[in-house]
PDB file of C-alpha atoms in Angstrom:
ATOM      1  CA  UNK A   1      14.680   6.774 -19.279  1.00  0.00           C
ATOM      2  CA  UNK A   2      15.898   9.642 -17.335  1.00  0.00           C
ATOM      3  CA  UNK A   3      15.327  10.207 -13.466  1.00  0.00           C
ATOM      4  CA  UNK A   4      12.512  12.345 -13.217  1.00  0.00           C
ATOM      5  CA  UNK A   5      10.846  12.272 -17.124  1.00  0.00           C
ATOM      6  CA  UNK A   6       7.979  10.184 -16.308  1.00  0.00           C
ATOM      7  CA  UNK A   7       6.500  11.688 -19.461  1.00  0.00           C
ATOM      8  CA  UNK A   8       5.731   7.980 -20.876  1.00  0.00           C
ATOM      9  CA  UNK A   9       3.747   7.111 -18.182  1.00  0.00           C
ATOM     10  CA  UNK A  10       1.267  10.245 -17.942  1.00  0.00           C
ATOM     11  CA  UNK A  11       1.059   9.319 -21.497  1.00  0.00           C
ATOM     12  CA  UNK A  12       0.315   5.966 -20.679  1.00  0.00           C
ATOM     13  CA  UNK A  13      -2.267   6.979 -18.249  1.00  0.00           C
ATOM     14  CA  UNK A  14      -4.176   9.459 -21.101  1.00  0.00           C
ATOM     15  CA  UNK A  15      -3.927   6.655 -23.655  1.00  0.00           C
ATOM     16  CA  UNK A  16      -5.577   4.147 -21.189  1.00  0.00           C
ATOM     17  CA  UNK A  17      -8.292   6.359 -20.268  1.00  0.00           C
ATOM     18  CA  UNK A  18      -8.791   7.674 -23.975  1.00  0.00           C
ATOM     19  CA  UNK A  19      -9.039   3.964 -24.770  1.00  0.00           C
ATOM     20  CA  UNK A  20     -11.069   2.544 -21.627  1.00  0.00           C
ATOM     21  CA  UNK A  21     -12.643   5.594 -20.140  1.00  0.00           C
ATOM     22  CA  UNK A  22     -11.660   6.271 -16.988  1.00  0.00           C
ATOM     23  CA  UNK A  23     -13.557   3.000 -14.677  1.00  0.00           C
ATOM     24  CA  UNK A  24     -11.136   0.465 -16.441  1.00  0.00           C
ATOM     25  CA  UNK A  25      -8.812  -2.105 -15.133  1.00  0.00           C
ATOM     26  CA  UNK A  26      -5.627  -0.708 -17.163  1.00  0.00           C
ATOM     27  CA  UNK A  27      -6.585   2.823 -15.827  1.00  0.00           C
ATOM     28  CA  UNK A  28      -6.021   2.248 -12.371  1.00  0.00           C
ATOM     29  CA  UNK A  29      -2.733   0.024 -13.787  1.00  0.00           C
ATOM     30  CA  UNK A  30      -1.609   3.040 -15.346  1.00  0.00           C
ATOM     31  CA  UNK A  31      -2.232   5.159 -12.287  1.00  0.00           C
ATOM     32  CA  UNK A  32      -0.083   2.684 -10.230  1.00  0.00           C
ATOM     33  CA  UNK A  33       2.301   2.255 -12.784  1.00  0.00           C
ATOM     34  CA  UNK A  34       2.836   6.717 -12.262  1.00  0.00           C
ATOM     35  CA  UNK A  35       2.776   6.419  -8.829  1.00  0.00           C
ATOM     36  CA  UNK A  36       5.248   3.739  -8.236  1.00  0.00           C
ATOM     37  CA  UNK A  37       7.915   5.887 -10.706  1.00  0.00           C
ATOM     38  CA  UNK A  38       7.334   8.340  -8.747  1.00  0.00           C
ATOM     39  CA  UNK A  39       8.056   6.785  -5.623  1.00  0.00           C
ATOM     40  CA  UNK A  40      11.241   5.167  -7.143  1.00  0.00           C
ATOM     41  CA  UNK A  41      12.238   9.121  -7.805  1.00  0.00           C
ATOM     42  CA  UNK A  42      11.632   9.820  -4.247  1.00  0.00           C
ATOM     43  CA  UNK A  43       8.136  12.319  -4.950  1.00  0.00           C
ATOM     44  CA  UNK A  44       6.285  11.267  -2.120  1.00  0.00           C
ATOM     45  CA  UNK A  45       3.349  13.328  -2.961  1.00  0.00           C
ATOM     46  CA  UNK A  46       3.088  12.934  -6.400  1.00  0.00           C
ATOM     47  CA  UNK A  47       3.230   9.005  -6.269  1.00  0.00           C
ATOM     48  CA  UNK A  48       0.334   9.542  -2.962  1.00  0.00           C
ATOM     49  CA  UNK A  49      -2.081  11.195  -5.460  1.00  0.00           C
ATOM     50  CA  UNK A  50      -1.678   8.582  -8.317  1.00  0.00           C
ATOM     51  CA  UNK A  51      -2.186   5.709  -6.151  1.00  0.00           C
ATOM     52  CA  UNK A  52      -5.092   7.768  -4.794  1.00  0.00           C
ATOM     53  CA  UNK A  53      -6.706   7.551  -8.435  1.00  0.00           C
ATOM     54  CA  UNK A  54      -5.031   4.133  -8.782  1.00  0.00           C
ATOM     55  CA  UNK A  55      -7.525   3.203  -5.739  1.00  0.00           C
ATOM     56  CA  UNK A  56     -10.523   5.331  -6.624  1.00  0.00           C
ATOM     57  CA  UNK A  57     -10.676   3.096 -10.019  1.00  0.00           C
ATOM     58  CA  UNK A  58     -10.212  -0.555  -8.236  1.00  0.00           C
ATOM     59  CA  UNK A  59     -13.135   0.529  -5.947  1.00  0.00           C
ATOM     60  CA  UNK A  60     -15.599   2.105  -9.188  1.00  0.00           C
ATOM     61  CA  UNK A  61     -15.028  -1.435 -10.267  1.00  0.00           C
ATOM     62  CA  UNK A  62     -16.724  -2.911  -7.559  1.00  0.00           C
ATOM     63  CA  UNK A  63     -13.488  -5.381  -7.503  1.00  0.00           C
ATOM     64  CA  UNK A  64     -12.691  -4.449  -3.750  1.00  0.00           C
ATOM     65  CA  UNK A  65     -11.096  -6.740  -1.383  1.00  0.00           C
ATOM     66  CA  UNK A  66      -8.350  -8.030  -3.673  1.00  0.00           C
ATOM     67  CA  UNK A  67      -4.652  -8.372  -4.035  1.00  0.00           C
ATOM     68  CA  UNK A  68      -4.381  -5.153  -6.722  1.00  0.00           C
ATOM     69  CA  UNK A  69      -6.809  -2.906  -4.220  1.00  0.00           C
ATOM     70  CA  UNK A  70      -4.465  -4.420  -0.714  1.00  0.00           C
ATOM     71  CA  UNK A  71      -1.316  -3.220  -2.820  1.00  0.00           C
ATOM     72  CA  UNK A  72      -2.476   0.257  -3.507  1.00  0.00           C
ATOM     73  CA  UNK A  73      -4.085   0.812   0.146  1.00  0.00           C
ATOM     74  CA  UNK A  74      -0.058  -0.760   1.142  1.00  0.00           C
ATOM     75  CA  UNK A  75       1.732   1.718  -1.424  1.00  0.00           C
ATOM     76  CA  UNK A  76      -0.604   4.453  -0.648  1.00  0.00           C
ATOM     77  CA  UNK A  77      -0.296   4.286   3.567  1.00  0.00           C
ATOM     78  CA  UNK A  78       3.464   3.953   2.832  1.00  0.00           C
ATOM     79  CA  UNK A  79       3.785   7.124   0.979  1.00  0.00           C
ATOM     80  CA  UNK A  80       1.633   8.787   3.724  1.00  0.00           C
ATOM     81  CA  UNK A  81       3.724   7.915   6.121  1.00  0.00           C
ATOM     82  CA  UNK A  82       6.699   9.071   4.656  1.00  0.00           C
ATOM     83  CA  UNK A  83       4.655  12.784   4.559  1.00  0.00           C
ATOM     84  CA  UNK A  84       4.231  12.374   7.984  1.00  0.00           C
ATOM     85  CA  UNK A  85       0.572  11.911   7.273  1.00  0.00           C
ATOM     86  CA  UNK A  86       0.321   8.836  10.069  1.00  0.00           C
ATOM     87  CA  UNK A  87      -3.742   9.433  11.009  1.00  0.00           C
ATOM     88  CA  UNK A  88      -4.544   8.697   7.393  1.00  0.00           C
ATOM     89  CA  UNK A  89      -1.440   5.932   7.123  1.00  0.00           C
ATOM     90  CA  UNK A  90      -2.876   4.078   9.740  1.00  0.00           C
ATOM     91  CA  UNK A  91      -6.556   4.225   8.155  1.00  0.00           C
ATOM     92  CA  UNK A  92      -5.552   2.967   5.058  1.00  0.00           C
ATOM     93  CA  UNK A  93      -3.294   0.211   6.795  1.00  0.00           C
ATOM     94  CA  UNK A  94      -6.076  -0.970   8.471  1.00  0.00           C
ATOM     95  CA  UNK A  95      -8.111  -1.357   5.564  1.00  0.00           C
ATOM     96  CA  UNK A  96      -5.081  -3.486   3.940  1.00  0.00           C
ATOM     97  CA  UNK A  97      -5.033  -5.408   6.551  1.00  0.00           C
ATOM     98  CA  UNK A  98      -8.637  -6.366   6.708  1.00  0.00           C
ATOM     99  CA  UNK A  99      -7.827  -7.463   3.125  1.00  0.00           C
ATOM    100  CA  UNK A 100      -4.946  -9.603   4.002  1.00  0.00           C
ATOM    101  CA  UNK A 101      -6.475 -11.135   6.774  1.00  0.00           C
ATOM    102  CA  UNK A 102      -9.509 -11.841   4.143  1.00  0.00           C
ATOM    103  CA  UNK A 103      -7.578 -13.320   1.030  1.00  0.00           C
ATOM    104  CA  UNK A 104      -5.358 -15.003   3.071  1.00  0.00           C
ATOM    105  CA  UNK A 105      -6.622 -16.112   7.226  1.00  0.00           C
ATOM    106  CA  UNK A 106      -4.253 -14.841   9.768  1.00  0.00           C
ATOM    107  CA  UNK A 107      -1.170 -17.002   9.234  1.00  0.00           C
ATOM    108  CA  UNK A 108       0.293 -15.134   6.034  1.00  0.00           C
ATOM    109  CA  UNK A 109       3.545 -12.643   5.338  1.00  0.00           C
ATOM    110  CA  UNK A 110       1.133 -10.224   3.944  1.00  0.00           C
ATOM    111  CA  UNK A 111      -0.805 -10.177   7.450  1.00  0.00           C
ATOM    112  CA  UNK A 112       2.526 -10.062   9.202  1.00  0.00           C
ATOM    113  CA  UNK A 113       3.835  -6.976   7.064  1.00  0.00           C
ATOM    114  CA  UNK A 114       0.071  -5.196   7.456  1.00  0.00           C
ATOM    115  CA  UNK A 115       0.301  -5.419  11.268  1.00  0.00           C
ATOM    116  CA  UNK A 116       4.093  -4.074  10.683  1.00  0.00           C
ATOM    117  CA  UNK A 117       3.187  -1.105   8.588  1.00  0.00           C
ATOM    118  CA  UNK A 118      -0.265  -0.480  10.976  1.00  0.00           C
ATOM    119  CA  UNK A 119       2.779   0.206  14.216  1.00  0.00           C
ATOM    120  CA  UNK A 120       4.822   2.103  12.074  1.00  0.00           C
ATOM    121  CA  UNK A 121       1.988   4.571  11.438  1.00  0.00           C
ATOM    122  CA  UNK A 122       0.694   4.142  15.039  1.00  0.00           C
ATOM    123  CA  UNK A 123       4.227   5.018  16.519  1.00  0.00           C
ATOM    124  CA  UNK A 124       4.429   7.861  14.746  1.00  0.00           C
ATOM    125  CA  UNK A 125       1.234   9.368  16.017  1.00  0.00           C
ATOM    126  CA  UNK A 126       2.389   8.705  19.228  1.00  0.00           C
ATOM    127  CA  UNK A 127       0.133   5.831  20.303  1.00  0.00           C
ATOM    128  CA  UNK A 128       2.949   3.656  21.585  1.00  0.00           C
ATOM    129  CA  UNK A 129       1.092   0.848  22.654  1.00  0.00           C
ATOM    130  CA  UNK A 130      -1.425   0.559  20.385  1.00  0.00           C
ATOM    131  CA  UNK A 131       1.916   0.555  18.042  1.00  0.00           C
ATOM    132  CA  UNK A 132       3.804  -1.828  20.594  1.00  0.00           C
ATOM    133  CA  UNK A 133       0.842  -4.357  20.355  1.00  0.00           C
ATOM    134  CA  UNK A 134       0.802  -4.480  16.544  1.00  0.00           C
ATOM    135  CA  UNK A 135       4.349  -4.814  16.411  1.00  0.00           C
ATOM    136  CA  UNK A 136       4.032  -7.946  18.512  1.00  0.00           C
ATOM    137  CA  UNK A 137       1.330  -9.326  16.280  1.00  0.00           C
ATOM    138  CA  UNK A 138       3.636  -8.534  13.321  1.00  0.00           C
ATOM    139  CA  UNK A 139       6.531 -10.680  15.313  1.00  0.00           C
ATOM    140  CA  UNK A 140       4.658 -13.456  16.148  1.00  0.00           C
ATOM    141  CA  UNK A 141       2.960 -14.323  12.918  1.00  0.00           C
ATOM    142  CA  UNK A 142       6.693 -13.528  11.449  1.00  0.00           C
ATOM    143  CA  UNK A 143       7.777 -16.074  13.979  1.00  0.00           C
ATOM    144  CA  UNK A 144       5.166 -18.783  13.143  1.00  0.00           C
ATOM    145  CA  UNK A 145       5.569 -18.048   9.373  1.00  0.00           C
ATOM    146  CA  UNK A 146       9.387 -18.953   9.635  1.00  0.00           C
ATOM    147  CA  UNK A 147       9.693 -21.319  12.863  1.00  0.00           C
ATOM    148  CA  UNK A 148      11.907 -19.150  14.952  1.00  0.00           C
ATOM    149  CA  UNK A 149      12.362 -18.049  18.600  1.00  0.00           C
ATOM    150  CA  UNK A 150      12.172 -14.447  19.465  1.00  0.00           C
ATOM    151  CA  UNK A 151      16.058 -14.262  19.771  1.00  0.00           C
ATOM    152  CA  UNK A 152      16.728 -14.081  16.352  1.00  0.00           C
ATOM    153  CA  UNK A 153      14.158 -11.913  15.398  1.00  0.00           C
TER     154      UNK A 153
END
């Protein structure tokens, strides 16, 4: 496929919701599915609204709090970051985290790259230490994860 024809997946995101309606597991897949082409083509904004609907689906469902709803609130805060959109970053961050730390207790990669992307968004509003202190989190349950001291981290 060309770089930038994301044609086939709009399609794919009519054809689901002609199928489904629009409150249906492979809607929201769909949705993802546009937003994360879009992100591989760079269009920040375009793959921040899809994962927007992406999300809006998973939570009609009523199937919040799991892996498919942590990814979009990830993919989403990421792409809001990269707008410079860090207030609403760091809100959706937080709620991935909460989500990590629920599937999977505090000692998980997933929990150590939600306290990561949580200081990215705080640093760039400025809040240094609030950033600063979930960097550290991020570096010590990276550190426990993989059994290394700090100096070769």
């Amino acid at each position: 496929r060309l770089q930038g024809d994301w044609s086939s997946d709009v399609c794919s995101s009519d054809l689901a919701q002609s199928l489904y309606g629009e409150s249906h597991y492979e809607v929201a897949t769909a949705w993802h599915m546009i937003g994360r082409a879009c992100l591989s083509d760079s269009r920040f904004s375009e793959a921040e609204v899809s994962f927007e609907k992406s999300l809006a689906v998973f939570k009609s469902l009523e199937i919040e709090g799991g892996q498919d709803e942590m990814l979009a609130l990830k993919i989403l805060g990421f792409c809001q970051l990269r707008a410079g959109k860090n207030a609403e970053a760091e809100k959706h961050f937080r709620q991935e985290l909460a989500i990590a730390e629920s599937l999977y207790g505090n000692a998980h990669q997933e929990v150590a790259d939600a306290w990561n992307l949580l200081g990215q968004s705080q640093l760039g509003s400025g809040n240094n230490s609030e950033a600063e202190t979930s960097f550290r989190k991020s570096v010590d349950l990276f550190e426990g994860l993989h059994k290394i001291g700090r100096a070769h981290v």
